[in-house]
Amino acid sequence: MPKLFASPYSPEPADPHAFSQEPPPRDPGPVGILLVNLGTPDEPTASSIRRYLGEFLSDPRVIEIPKWLWQIILRVFILTRRPAALAPRYREIWLEQGSPLLVWSRLQAQGVQKHLQEQDLDVRVVLGMRYGNPSIADAIDELRAAGCQRILTVPMYPQYAASTTATAVDRVTAHAASLRDQPELRFIKRFQDDPAYIQALSRQVRDSWDQNGKPQRLLLSFHGLPRRTVEQGDPYYRDCMETAKLLRQALGQDGHLVHVSFQSRFGAERWLEPYTEPTLRQWAREGITHVDVMCPGFLADCLETMEEIQMQCRDAFLAEGGRQFRYLPCLNDDPAWAAGFAALIRKSLGGWV
């Protein structure tokens, strides 16, 4: 009787010569470095924003309420109204090359690639977005196509939060789970206290003050989170406070000018406090007339920094009697930060390079 199925443990392969030769040593290829940022619409249009928000706000790491209930709210109320309201705000900040978040993130990826290659390291650096394009899956496939058998994932969030860093890790591992030949994976969890990061922030502040003079106060506006997430164990608030403490120390005798607030809240529940815009309004009413604001939790400028802070918060402060509002941009394409970011990443490549 002929054999219908060959046993996987058969000592005789179908081709007797298939395994007769010793395989050549396996080349692990270059090290892949995957930078991950949040994401952005492809275009400043309502339809593109609707697709982006639909993916972003469907992530259970971002919206932690029962999925069936949230999807009703999302599909019936938010996605039918919010995209059209956001489109003009996106158009106001859109750059000639595209979304600011995408433009600046790509430039940082290119800067890291340049500095690591100048150190004779065989690496490939690509950018992936947690939501939208270029996707994390496409970025990983690009690295694998370049021969990368080892990939270091670097979420571009200095302070860890489940709704940012953890969901990026989730997406990387989910794509890896679909692969037969998986790459070796490493992750950078946070770098809120890394000397290169703190030095980049303090240098940015000092450069601005040398050129324009010191303000009465410097407000560090971090992205907000619902207060309950921290009460449930999210270390984000602690990370933000550590960054603020280290920046105060780096600024020396001017460290007392530094204050902290949280922006971008929505919904009725209590978020991390104090809130950014009400803080600025209150300061102006108290007689504070000159403020600087920077957003250390963002490595690249985006809607939340350029429109919410630089425009809305500025108008709110001036409307209450403030006289001078200066926004200090994110690190963006700062060449010194690119070198610092590369140095930060290299520390996690031990044994691979």
Short mmCIF file of C-alpha atoms in Angstrom, two decimals:
data_model
loop_
_atom_site.label_atom_id
_atom_site.label_comp_id
_atom_site.label_asym_id
_atom_site.label_seq_id
_atom_site.Cartn_x
_atom_site.Cartn_y
_atom_site.Cartn_z
CA MET A 1 0.00 0.00 0.00
CA PRO A 2 1.45 3.40 -0.94
CA LYS A 3 2.18 5.89 1.85
CA LEU A 4 -0.37 8.69 1.79
CA PHE A 5 1.46 10.83 4.35
CA ALA A 6 5.15 11.02 5.15
CA SER A 7 6.03 11.05 8.84
CA PRO A 8 7.76 14.24 9.95
CA TYR A 9 10.11 11.98 11.91
CA SER A 10 11.00 9.75 8.98
CA PRO A 11 14.77 9.11 8.80
CA GLU A 12 14.57 9.14 5.00
CA PRO A 13 13.62 12.50 3.47
CA ALA A 14 11.83 12.52 0.16
CA ASP A 15 15.00 13.92 -1.42
CA PRO A 16 17.93 11.87 -0.08
CA HIS A 17 20.34 14.72 -0.93
CA ALA A 18 18.28 17.51 0.66
CA PHE A 19 20.08 17.41 4.02
CA SER A 20 23.29 15.81 2.98
CA GLN A 21 25.38 18.97 3.05
CA GLU A 22 26.19 21.01 6.15
CA PRO A 23 24.32 24.34 6.01
CA PRO A 24 26.45 27.50 5.83
CA PRO A 25 26.77 29.68 8.95
CA ARG A 26 23.78 31.95 9.35
CA ASP A 27 24.41 35.68 8.97
CA PRO A 28 22.23 37.60 11.44
CA GLY A 29 22.43 40.61 9.15
CA PRO A 30 22.34 44.23 10.23
CA VAL A 31 20.61 45.23 13.44
CA GLY A 32 17.18 46.70 12.84
CA ILE A 33 16.08 49.72 14.87
CA LEU A 34 12.37 50.46 14.80
CA LEU A 35 11.39 53.91 16.01
CA VAL A 36 7.68 54.04 16.86
CA ASN A 37 5.56 57.16 17.22
CA LEU A 38 1.84 57.57 17.73
CA GLY A 39 0.62 58.27 14.21
CA THR A 40 -1.13 60.86 12.11
CA PRO A 41 -3.74 61.16 9.36
CA ASP A 42 -2.34 60.85 5.85
CA GLU A 43 -3.99 64.12 4.83
CA PRO A 44 -5.66 67.05 6.63
CA THR A 45 -9.09 65.96 5.40
CA ALA A 46 -12.15 64.75 7.26
CA SER A 47 -12.09 61.34 5.57
CA SER A 48 -8.42 60.73 6.37
CA ILE A 49 -8.87 61.94 9.95
CA ARG A 50 -11.90 59.64 10.32
CA ARG A 51 -9.83 56.59 9.32
CA TYR A 52 -7.05 57.57 11.70
CA LEU A 53 -9.35 58.25 14.65
CA GLY A 54 -11.25 55.05 14.00
CA GLU A 55 -8.06 53.04 14.45
CA PHE A 56 -6.65 55.13 17.28
CA LEU A 57 -9.80 55.29 19.40
CA SER A 58 -10.59 51.61 18.89
CA ASP A 59 -7.45 50.60 20.79
CA PRO A 60 -8.51 49.18 24.20
CA ARG A 61 -5.23 50.47 25.64
CA VAL A 62 -6.37 54.00 24.81
CA ILE A 63 -10.05 53.77 25.73
CA GLU A 64 -10.53 51.50 28.71
CA ILE A 65 -14.29 51.11 28.82
CA PRO A 66 -16.40 48.15 27.60
CA LYS A 67 -15.82 47.75 23.88
CA TRP A 68 -19.50 47.32 22.91
CA LEU A 69 -20.44 50.56 24.65
CA TRP A 70 -17.49 52.55 23.38
CA GLN A 71 -17.98 51.47 19.77
CA ILE A 72 -21.53 52.82 19.85
CA ILE A 73 -20.27 56.15 21.17
CA LEU A 74 -17.36 56.20 18.72
CA ARG A 75 -19.33 55.29 15.58
CA VAL A 76 -22.50 57.25 16.30
CA PHE A 77 -21.19 60.41 17.93
CA ILE A 78 -17.42 60.92 17.56
CA LEU A 79 -16.58 59.74 14.04
CA THR A 80 -19.61 61.48 12.58
CA ARG A 81 -18.64 64.90 13.97
CA ARG A 82 -15.07 65.09 15.21
CA PRO A 83 -13.18 64.63 11.88
CA ALA A 84 -14.84 67.63 10.23
CA ALA A 85 -14.07 69.77 13.27
CA LEU A 86 -10.42 68.66 13.34
CA ALA A 87 -9.71 69.09 9.61
CA PRO A 88 -9.21 72.90 9.76
CA ARG A 89 -6.93 72.51 12.78
CA TYR A 90 -4.76 69.99 10.94
CA ARG A 91 -4.64 72.17 7.82
CA GLU A 92 -3.39 75.06 9.93
CA ILE A 93 -0.29 73.15 11.06
CA TRP A 94 0.33 70.98 7.97
CA LEU A 95 3.79 71.32 6.47
CA GLU A 96 4.67 71.27 2.79
CA GLN A 97 6.23 67.82 3.27
CA GLY A 98 3.22 66.48 5.17
CA SER A 99 2.16 65.99 8.77
CA PRO A 100 4.59 67.64 11.22
CA LEU A 101 4.70 64.53 13.41
CA LEU A 102 5.66 62.37 10.43
CA VAL A 103 8.16 64.88 9.02
CA TRP A 104 10.03 65.40 12.31
CA SER A 105 9.93 61.71 13.26
CA ARG A 106 11.44 60.71 9.92
CA LEU A 107 14.20 63.27 10.31
CA GLN A 108 15.02 61.87 13.74
CA ALA A 109 15.18 58.36 12.29
CA GLN A 110 17.54 59.60 9.60
CA GLY A 111 19.67 61.38 12.19
CA VAL A 112 19.97 58.24 14.35
CA GLN A 113 20.90 56.18 11.27
CA LYS A 114 23.60 58.69 10.32
CA HIS A 115 25.21 58.83 13.76
CA LEU A 116 25.22 55.06 14.29
CA GLN A 117 26.66 54.40 10.84
CA GLU A 118 29.38 56.98 11.51
CA GLN A 119 30.39 54.70 14.40
CA ASP A 120 30.78 51.83 11.89
CA LEU A 121 27.70 50.03 13.18
CA ASP A 122 25.76 47.91 10.71
CA VAL A 123 22.23 49.08 11.46
CA ARG A 124 19.03 49.92 9.62
CA VAL A 125 16.73 52.52 11.20
CA VAL A 126 13.09 52.78 10.13
CA LEU A 127 10.01 54.57 11.42
CA GLY A 128 6.67 52.94 12.16
CA MET A 129 3.46 54.51 13.42
CA ARG A 130 1.21 52.80 15.93
CA TYR A 131 -1.81 54.15 14.04
CA GLY A 132 -1.83 55.08 10.38
CA ASN A 133 1.13 55.01 8.00
CA PRO A 134 3.84 53.85 7.81
CA SER A 135 2.50 51.00 9.91
CA ILE A 136 4.53 49.02 12.41
CA ALA A 137 3.94 45.84 10.40
CA ASP A 138 5.28 47.44 7.20
CA ALA A 139 8.30 48.82 9.08
CA ILE A 140 9.15 45.38 10.52
CA ASP A 141 8.76 43.79 7.09
CA GLU A 142 11.09 46.42 5.66
CA LEU A 143 13.73 45.55 8.25
CA ARG A 144 13.34 41.82 7.62
CA ALA A 145 13.66 42.40 3.87
CA ALA A 146 16.97 44.17 4.63
CA GLY A 147 18.17 40.99 6.36
CA CYS A 148 17.63 42.12 9.96
CA GLN A 149 17.25 39.11 12.26
CA ARG A 150 17.49 41.31 15.38
CA ILE A 151 15.23 44.30 15.98
CA LEU A 152 15.33 46.89 18.75
CA THR A 153 12.01 48.72 19.15
CA VAL A 154 12.25 52.28 20.48
CA PRO A 155 8.90 53.90 21.28
CA MET A 156 9.37 57.66 20.93
CA TYR A 157 7.81 58.32 24.33
CA PRO A 158 10.34 59.30 27.02
CA GLN A 159 7.79 58.62 29.77
CA TYR A 160 6.15 55.19 29.88
CA ALA A 161 2.37 54.81 29.68
CA ALA A 162 0.26 51.79 28.84
CA SER A 163 -1.67 53.85 26.28
CA THR A 164 1.51 54.76 24.37
CA THR A 165 4.54 52.55 24.99
CA ALA A 166 2.68 49.37 25.90
CA THR A 167 0.37 49.48 22.92
CA ALA A 168 3.37 49.95 20.60
CA VAL A 169 4.96 46.84 22.12
CA ASP A 170 1.63 45.03 21.72
CA ARG A 171 1.57 45.78 18.00
CA VAL A 172 5.19 44.72 17.45
CA THR A 173 4.70 41.39 19.19
CA ALA A 174 1.34 40.84 17.47
CA HIS A 175 3.01 41.16 14.07
CA ALA A 176 5.87 38.93 15.19
CA ALA A 177 3.29 36.34 16.22
CA SER A 178 2.18 36.09 12.59
CA LEU A 179 5.69 35.26 11.34
CA ARG A 180 7.14 31.79 10.97
CA ASP A 181 10.75 32.99 11.21
CA GLN A 182 10.55 35.59 13.96
CA PRO A 183 13.31 38.12 14.53
CA GLU A 184 14.95 38.46 17.92
CA LEU A 185 13.32 41.37 19.71
CA ARG A 186 14.38 43.95 22.27
CA PHE A 187 12.54 47.01 23.56
CA ILE A 188 13.42 50.30 25.22
CA LYS A 189 10.73 50.88 27.85
CA ARG A 190 11.43 54.51 28.82
CA PHE A 191 14.18 57.13 28.91
CA GLN A 192 12.67 59.84 31.09
CA ASP A 193 15.92 60.18 33.04
CA ASP A 194 18.49 59.56 30.31
CA PRO A 195 21.30 62.15 30.48
CA ALA A 196 21.24 62.77 26.71
CA TYR A 197 17.50 63.47 26.81
CA ILE A 198 17.72 65.78 29.84
CA GLN A 199 20.72 67.56 28.34
CA ALA A 200 18.83 68.13 25.08
CA LEU A 201 15.90 69.67 26.96
CA SER A 202 18.09 71.91 29.13
CA ARG A 203 20.14 73.05 26.13
CA GLN A 204 16.93 73.97 24.31
CA VAL A 205 15.78 76.05 27.27
CA ARG A 206 19.15 77.74 27.74
CA ASP A 207 19.44 78.59 24.04
CA SER A 208 16.02 80.22 24.10
CA TRP A 209 16.76 82.17 27.25
CA ASP A 210 20.13 83.35 25.94
CA GLN A 211 18.41 84.73 22.85
CA ASN A 212 15.16 86.02 24.30
CA GLY A 213 15.62 86.43 28.03
CA LYS A 214 14.13 84.44 30.89
CA PRO A 215 10.39 84.23 31.54
CA GLN A 216 8.74 84.48 34.92
CA ARG A 217 7.82 80.81 34.69
CA LEU A 218 8.55 77.81 32.48
CA LEU A 219 5.63 75.40 32.17
CA LEU A 220 6.31 71.77 31.21
CA SER A 221 3.08 70.55 29.65
CA PHE A 222 2.87 66.75 29.46
CA HIS A 223 0.09 64.85 27.71
CA GLY A 224 -2.63 63.97 30.19
CA LEU A 225 -4.03 60.61 31.29
CA PRO A 226 -7.14 59.74 33.29
CA ARG A 227 -6.22 59.84 36.96
CA ARG A 228 -7.55 56.31 37.51
CA THR A 229 -4.91 54.83 35.18
CA VAL A 230 -2.18 56.03 37.53
CA GLU A 231 -4.15 54.80 40.55
CA GLN A 232 -4.27 51.39 38.82
CA GLY A 233 -0.48 51.28 38.55
CA ASP A 234 0.54 53.19 35.43
CA PRO A 235 3.98 54.78 36.16
CA TYR A 236 3.46 57.69 33.77
CA TYR A 237 2.96 60.41 36.39
CA ARG A 238 6.09 59.35 38.25
CA ASP A 239 8.10 59.40 35.02
CA CYS A 240 6.89 62.92 34.21
CA MET A 241 7.80 64.17 37.65
CA GLU A 242 11.25 62.62 37.37
CA THR A 243 11.89 64.39 34.07
CA ALA A 244 10.80 67.69 35.61
CA LYS A 245 13.03 67.17 38.66
CA LEU A 246 16.08 66.40 36.53
CA LEU A 247 15.46 69.38 34.26
CA ARG A 248 15.24 71.62 37.32
CA GLN A 249 18.59 70.27 38.47
CA ALA A 250 20.12 70.77 35.02
CA LEU A 251 18.98 74.41 35.01
CA GLY A 252 20.70 75.04 38.32
CA GLN A 253 19.70 78.24 40.06
CA ASP A 254 16.95 78.79 37.46
CA GLY A 255 15.30 75.46 38.22
CA HIS A 256 12.72 77.16 40.45
CA LEU A 257 11.11 78.59 37.31
CA VAL A 258 9.95 75.11 36.22
CA HIS A 259 6.33 74.05 36.78
CA VAL A 260 4.35 71.03 35.50
CA SER A 261 0.88 70.64 33.99
CA PHE A 262 -1.07 68.17 31.82
CA GLN A 263 -2.90 68.81 28.56
CA SER A 264 -5.24 67.20 26.01
CA ARG A 265 -7.88 65.84 28.37
CA PHE A 266 -11.34 64.91 27.15
CA GLY A 267 -14.42 63.38 28.67
CA ALA A 268 -15.99 64.01 32.07
CA GLU A 269 -13.70 62.00 34.35
CA ARG A 270 -10.85 63.47 36.34
CA TRP A 271 -7.45 63.53 34.62
CA LEU A 272 -3.95 64.25 35.89
CA GLU A 273 -3.72 67.75 37.29
CA PRO A 274 -3.08 70.62 37.12
CA TYR A 275 -4.54 71.17 33.66
CA THR A 276 -2.48 73.27 31.25
CA GLU A 277 -4.90 75.87 29.92
CA PRO A 278 -6.59 76.65 33.27
CA THR A 279 -3.14 76.95 34.84
CA LEU A 280 -2.07 79.54 32.28
CA ARG A 281 -5.32 81.46 32.70
CA GLN A 282 -4.90 81.52 36.47
CA TRP A 283 -1.29 82.67 36.22
CA ALA A 284 -2.30 85.60 34.02
CA ARG A 285 -5.04 86.59 36.48
CA GLU A 286 -2.43 86.48 39.27
CA GLY A 287 -0.18 88.93 37.41
CA ILE A 288 2.24 86.56 35.67
CA THR A 289 2.82 88.23 32.30
CA HIS A 290 5.75 86.33 30.71
CA VAL A 291 5.74 82.53 30.33
CA ASP A 292 7.52 79.89 28.32
CA VAL A 293 5.87 76.54 27.59
CA MET A 294 7.50 73.35 26.35
CA CYS A 295 6.22 69.78 25.93
CA PRO A 296 8.97 67.33 27.01
CA GLY A 297 6.78 64.25 26.49
CA PHE A 298 6.70 64.85 22.72
CA LEU A 299 9.88 64.33 20.69
CA ALA A 300 8.22 65.75 17.57
CA ASP A 301 5.77 68.60 17.20
CA CYS A 302 2.20 67.66 16.31
CA LEU A 303 -1.39 68.86 16.65
CA GLU A 304 -1.26 68.69 20.46
CA THR A 305 1.77 70.98 20.63
CA MET A 306 1.44 73.29 17.64
CA GLU A 307 -2.30 73.89 17.71
CA GLU A 308 -3.38 73.16 21.29
CA ILE A 309 -0.40 74.77 23.05
CA GLN A 310 1.07 77.24 20.59
CA MET A 311 -2.32 78.61 19.49
CA GLN A 312 -5.15 77.80 21.91
CA CYS A 313 -3.18 78.12 25.14
CA ARG A 314 -1.41 81.22 23.90
CA ASP A 315 -4.75 82.89 23.13
CA ALA A 316 -6.11 81.86 26.54
CA PHE A 317 -3.11 83.30 28.39
CA LEU A 318 -3.17 86.60 26.50
CA ALA A 319 -6.94 86.91 26.90
CA GLU A 320 -6.55 86.85 30.69
CA GLY A 321 -3.96 89.62 30.70
CA GLY A 322 -0.70 87.84 29.88
CA ARG A 323 1.70 89.80 27.71
CA GLN A 324 4.31 87.35 26.38
CA PHE A 325 3.78 83.67 25.60
CA ARG A 326 6.66 81.71 24.07
CA TYR A 327 6.37 78.11 22.95
CA LEU A 328 9.66 76.19 22.86
CA PRO A 329 9.43 73.64 20.01
CA CYS A 330 10.02 69.92 20.49
CA LEU A 331 13.44 68.44 19.78
CA ASN A 332 12.39 67.75 16.18
CA ASP A 333 15.46 67.89 13.90
CA ASP A 334 17.91 69.19 16.50
CA PRO A 335 21.25 67.66 15.37
CA ALA A 336 22.58 67.50 18.93
CA TRP A 337 19.50 65.51 19.97
CA ALA A 338 19.98 63.13 17.02
CA ALA A 339 23.45 62.38 18.38
CA GLY A 340 22.08 61.99 21.90
CA PHE A 341 19.23 59.77 20.72
CA ALA A 342 21.72 57.57 18.88
CA ALA A 343 23.87 57.31 22.01
CA LEU A 344 20.82 56.41 24.08
CA ILE A 345 19.87 53.67 21.60
CA ARG A 346 23.39 52.27 21.33
CA LYS A 347 23.36 51.42 25.04
CA SER A 348 20.61 48.88 24.30
CA LEU A 349 22.56 47.19 21.50
CA GLY A 350 25.03 45.38 23.75
CA GLY A 351 25.99 42.00 22.30
CA TRP A 352 24.42 42.83 18.96
CA VAL A 353 27.05 45.26 17.66
#
